[in-house]
Tab-separated table of C-alpha atoms and ligand atoms in Angstrom:
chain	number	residue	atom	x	y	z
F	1	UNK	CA	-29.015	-20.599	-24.559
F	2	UNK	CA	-28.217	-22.654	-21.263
F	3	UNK	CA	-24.733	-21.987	-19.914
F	4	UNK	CA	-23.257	-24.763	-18.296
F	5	UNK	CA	-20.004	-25.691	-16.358
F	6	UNK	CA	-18.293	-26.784	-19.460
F	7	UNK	CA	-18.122	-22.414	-20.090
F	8	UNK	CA	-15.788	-22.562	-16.762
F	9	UNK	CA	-12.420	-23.088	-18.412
F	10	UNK	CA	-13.673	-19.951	-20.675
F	11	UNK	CA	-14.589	-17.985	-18.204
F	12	UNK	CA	-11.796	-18.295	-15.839
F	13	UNK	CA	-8.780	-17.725	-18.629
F	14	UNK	CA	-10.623	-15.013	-19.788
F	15	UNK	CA	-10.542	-13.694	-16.279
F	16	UNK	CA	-6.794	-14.438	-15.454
F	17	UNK	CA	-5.758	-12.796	-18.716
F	18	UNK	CA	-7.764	-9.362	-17.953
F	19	UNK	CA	-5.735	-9.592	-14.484
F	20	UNK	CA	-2.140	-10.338	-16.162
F	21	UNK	CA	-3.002	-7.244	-18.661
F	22	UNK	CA	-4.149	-5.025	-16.400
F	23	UNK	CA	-1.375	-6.119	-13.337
F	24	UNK	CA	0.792	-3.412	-13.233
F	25	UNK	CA	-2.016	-0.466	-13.367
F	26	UNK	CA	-3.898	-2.544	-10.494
F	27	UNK	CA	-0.533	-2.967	-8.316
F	28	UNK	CA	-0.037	1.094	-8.872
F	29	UNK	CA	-3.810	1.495	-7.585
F	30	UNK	CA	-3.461	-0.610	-4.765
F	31	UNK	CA	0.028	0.771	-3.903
F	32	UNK	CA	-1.513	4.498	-3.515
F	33	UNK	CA	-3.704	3.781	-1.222
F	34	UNK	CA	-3.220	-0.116	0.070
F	35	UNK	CA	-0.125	-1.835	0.333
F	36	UNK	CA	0.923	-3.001	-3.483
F	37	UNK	CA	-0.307	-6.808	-2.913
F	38	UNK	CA	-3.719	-7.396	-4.646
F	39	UNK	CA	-2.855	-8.743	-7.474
F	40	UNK	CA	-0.696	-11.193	-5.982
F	41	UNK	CA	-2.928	-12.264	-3.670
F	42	UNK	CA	-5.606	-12.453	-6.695
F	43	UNK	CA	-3.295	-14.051	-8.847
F	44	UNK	CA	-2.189	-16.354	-6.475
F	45	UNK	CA	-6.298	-17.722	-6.501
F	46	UNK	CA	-6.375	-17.316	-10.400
F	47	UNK	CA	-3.546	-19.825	-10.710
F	48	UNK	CA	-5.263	-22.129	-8.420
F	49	UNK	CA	-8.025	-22.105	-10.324
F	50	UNK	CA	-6.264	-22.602	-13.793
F	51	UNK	CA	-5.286	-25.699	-12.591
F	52	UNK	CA	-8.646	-27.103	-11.860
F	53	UNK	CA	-10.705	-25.261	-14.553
F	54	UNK	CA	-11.106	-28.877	-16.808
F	55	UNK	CA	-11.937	-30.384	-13.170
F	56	UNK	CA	-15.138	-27.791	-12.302
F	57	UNK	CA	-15.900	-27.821	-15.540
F	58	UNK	CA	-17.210	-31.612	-15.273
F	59	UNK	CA	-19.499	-30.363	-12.277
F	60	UNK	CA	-22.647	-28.590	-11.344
F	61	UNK	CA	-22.555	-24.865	-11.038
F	62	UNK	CA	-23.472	-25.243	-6.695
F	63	UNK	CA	-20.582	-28.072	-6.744
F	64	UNK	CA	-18.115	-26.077	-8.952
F	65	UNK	CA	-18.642	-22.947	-7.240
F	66	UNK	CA	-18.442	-24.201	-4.025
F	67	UNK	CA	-14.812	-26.129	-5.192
F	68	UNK	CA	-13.545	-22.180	-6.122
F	69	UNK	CA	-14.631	-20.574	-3.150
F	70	UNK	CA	-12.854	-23.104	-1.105
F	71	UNK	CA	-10.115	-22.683	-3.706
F	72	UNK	CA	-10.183	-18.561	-3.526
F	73	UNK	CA	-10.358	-18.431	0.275
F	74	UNK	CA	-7.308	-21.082	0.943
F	75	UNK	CA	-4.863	-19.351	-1.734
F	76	UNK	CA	-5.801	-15.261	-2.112
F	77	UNK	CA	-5.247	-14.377	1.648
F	78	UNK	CA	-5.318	-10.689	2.440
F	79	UNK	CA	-8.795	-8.952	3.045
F	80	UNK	CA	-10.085	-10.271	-0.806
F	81	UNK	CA	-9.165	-13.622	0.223
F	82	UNK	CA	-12.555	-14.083	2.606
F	83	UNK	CA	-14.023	-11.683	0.595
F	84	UNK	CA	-14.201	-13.741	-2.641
F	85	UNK	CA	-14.603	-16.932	-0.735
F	86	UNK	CA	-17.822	-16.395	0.753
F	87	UNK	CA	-18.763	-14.512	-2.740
F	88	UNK	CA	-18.499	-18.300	-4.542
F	89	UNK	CA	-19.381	-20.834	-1.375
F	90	UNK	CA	-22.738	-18.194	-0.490
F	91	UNK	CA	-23.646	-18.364	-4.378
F	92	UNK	CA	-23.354	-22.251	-4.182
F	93	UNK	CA	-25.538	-22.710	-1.451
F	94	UNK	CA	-28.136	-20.425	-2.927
F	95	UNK	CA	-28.253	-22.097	-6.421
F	96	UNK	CA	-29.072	-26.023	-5.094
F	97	UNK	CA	-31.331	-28.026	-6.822
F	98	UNK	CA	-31.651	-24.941	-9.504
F	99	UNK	CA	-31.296	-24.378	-13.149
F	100	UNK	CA	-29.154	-21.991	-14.026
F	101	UNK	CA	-30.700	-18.619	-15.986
F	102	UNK	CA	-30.508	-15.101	-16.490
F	103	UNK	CA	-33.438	-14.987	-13.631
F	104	UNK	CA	-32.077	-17.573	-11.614
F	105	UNK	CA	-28.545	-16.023	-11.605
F	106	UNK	CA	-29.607	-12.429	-10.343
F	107	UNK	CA	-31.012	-14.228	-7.455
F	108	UNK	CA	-28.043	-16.002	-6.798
F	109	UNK	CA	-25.553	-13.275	-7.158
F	110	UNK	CA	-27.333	-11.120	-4.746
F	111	UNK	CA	-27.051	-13.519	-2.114
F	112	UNK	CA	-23.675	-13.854	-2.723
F	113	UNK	CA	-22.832	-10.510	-2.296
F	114	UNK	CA	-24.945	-9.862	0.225
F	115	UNK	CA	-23.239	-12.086	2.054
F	116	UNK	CA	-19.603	-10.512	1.626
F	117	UNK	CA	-21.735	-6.909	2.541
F	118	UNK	CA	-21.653	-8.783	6.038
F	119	UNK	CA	-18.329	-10.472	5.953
F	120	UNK	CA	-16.938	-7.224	5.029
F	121	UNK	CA	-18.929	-4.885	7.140
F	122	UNK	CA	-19.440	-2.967	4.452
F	123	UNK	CA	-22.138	-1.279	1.950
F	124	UNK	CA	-21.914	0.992	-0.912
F	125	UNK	CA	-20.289	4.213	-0.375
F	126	UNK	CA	-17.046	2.925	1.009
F	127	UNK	CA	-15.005	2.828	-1.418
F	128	UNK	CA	-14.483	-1.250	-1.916
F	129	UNK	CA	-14.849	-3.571	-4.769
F	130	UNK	CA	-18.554	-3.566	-3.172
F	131	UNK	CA	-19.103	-0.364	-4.996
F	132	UNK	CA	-19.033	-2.420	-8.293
F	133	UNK	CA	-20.229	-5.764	-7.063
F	134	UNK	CA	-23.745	-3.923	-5.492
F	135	UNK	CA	-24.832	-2.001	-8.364
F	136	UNK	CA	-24.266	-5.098	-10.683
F	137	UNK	CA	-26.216	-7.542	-8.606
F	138	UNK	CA	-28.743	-5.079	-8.221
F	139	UNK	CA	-29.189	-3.940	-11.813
F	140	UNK	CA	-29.447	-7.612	-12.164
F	141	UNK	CA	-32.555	-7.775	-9.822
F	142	UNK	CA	-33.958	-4.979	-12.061
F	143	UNK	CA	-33.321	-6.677	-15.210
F	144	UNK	CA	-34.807	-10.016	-14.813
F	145	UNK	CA	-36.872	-9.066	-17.912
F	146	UNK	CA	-34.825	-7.580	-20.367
F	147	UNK	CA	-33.468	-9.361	-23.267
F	148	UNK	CA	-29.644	-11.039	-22.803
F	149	UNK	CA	-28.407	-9.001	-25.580
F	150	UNK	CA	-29.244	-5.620	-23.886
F	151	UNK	CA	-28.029	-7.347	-20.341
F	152	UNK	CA	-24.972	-8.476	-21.836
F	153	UNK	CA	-24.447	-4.502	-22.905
F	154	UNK	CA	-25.507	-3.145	-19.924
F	155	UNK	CA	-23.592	-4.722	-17.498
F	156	UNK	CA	-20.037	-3.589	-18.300
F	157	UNK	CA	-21.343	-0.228	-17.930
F	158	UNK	CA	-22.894	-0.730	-14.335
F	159	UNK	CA	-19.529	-2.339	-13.595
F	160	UNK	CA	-17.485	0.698	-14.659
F	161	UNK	CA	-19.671	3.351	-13.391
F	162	UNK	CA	-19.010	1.798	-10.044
F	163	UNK	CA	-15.265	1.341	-10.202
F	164	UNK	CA	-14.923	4.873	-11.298
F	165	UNK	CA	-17.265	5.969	-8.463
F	166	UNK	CA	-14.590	4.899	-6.061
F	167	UNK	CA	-12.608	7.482	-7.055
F	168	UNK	CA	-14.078	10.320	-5.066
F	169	UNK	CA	-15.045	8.323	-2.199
F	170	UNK	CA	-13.232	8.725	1.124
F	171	UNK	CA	-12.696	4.700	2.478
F	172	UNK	CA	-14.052	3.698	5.290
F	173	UNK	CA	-12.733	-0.272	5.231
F	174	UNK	CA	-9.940	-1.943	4.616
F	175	UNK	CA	-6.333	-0.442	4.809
F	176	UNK	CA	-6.939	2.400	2.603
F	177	UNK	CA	-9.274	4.002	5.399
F	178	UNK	CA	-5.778	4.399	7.144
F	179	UNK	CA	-5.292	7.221	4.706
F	180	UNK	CA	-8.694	9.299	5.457
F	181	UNK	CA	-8.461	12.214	3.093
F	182	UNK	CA	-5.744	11.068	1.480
F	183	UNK	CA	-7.738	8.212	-0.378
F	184	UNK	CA	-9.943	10.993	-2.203
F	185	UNK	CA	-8.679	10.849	-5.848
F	186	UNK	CA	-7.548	7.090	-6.195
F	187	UNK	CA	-10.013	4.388	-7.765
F	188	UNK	CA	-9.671	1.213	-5.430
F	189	UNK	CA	-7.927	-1.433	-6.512
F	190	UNK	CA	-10.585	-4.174	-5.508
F	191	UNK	CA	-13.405	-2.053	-7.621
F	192	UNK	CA	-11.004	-2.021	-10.541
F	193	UNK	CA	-10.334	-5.908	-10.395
F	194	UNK	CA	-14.269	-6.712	-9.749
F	195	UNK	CA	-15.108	-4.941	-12.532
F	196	UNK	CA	-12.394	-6.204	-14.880
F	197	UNK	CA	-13.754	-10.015	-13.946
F	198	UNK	CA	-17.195	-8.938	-14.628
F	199	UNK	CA	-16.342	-7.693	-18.142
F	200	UNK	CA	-14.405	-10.693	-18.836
F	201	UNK	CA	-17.232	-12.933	-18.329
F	202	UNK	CA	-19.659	-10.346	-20.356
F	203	UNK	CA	-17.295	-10.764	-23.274
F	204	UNK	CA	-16.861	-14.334	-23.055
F	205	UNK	CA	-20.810	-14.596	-23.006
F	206	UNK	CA	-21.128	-12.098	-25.918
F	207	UNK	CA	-18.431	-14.093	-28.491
F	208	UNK	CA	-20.436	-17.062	-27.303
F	209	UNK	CA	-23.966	-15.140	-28.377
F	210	UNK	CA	-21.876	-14.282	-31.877
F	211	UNK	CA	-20.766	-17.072	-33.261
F	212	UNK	CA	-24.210	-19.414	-31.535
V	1	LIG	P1	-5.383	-6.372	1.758
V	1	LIG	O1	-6.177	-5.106	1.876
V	1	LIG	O2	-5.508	-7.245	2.974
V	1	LIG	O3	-3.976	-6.125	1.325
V	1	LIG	P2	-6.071	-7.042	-0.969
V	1	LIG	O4	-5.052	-6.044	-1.368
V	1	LIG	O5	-6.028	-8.358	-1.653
V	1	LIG	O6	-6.098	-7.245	0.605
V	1	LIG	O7	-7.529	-6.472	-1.274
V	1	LIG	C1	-7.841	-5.141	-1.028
V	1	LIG	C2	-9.233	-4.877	-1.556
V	1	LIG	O8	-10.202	-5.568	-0.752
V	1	LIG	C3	-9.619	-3.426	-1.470
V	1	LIG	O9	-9.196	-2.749	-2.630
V	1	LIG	C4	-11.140	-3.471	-1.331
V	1	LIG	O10	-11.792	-3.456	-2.589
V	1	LIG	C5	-11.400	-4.814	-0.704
V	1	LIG	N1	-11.797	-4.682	0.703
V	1	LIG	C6	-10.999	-4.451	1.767
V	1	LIG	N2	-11.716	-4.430	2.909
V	1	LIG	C7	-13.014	-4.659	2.551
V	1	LIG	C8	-14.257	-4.782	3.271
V	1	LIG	N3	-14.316	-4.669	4.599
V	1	LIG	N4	-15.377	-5.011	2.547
V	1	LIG	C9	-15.326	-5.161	1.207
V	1	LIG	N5	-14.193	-5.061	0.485
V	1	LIG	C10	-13.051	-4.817	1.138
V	2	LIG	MG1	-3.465	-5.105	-0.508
């Protein structure tokens, strides 16, 4: 199966529907320990990209996701803004001149994220959406060699594992670390939205796998 562009507009209603269901649980998360805005500010890039999905979806992968990480940094703002930026624009550099597969991608996505590790300052532990965004691209790297059915499976559970690992951590970044103890108990809000976008694009890959 190749996956190309044309999946985009898929890929990124699928995403900006899990956000819209799941709004007022993430603005509750990020209102116990943040300050209420990330799905506004995440919204405010979905929308953005909405309007240019039939656009990116006549590109390249390195061309369209360089387009949405200009896209995501210009509209999110806050700390995500940057964040998901240089996830897209680092993940377009790294896939140039190369075709697009399940071996080729786990490459790509850990440069991408290791490359908002150093934007951010940040690493596992720290209660961030890294926490869901490093195990994926990591199980990833592990799985180079395991069949797309059994990736497809196992990747919403990496994703989730992660996001509910937050909830015990103490942060150490972004404005919830303003809290100390106080953010023991609360799953981050940027962990809960990662993984959400992550499962979106597993189910959109699975239907696709179902009805090939
Ligand atoms: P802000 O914190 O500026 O209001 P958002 O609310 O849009 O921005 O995003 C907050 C999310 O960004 C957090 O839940 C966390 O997952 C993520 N985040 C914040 N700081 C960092 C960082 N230094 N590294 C990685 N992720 C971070
Ligand atoms: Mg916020």
């Amino acid at each position: 199966m190749t996956y190309t562009p044309a999946l985009l507009p898929r890929l990124i209603e699928a995403i900006n529907d899990t956000i819209t269901n799941n709004a007022e649980e993430v603005t509750a998360l990020d209102q116990a320990i943040g300050d209420g805005d990330h799905v506004i500010n995440l919204q405010r890039g979905l929308i953005a990209l909405m309007a240019q999905r039939e656009e990116l979806s006549q590109l390249d992968w390195a061309t369209a996701w360089q387009k949405m990480g200009m896209t995501l940094m210009s509209t999110i703002g806050g700390a995500s803004g940057s964040l998901f930026g240089t996830l897209f624009v680092t993940m377009s550099k790294s896939a140039r001149n190369q075709t697009i597969n399940q071996q080729t991608v786990a490459a790509i996505f850990k440069a991408g994220v290791e490359a908002v590790k150093q934007r951010g300052k940040a690493d596992t532990g720290e209660k961030t959406m890294l926490d869901v965004l490093i195990p994926v691209a990591d199980y990833l790297q592990t799985a180079v060699d395991v069949s797309l059915p059994e990736l497809l499976d196992n990747v919403p559970k990496v994703a989730i594992a992660g996001m509910e690992s937050t909830r015990d951590m103490l942060a150490t970044k972004g404005r919830a670390s303003y809290l100390e103890e106080r953010s023991l108990g609360h799953i981050d809000a940027g962990a809960r939205t990662s993984q959400l976008m992550i499962c979106a694009i597993v189910a959109v890959l699975q239907h696709l796998r179902q009805s090939a």
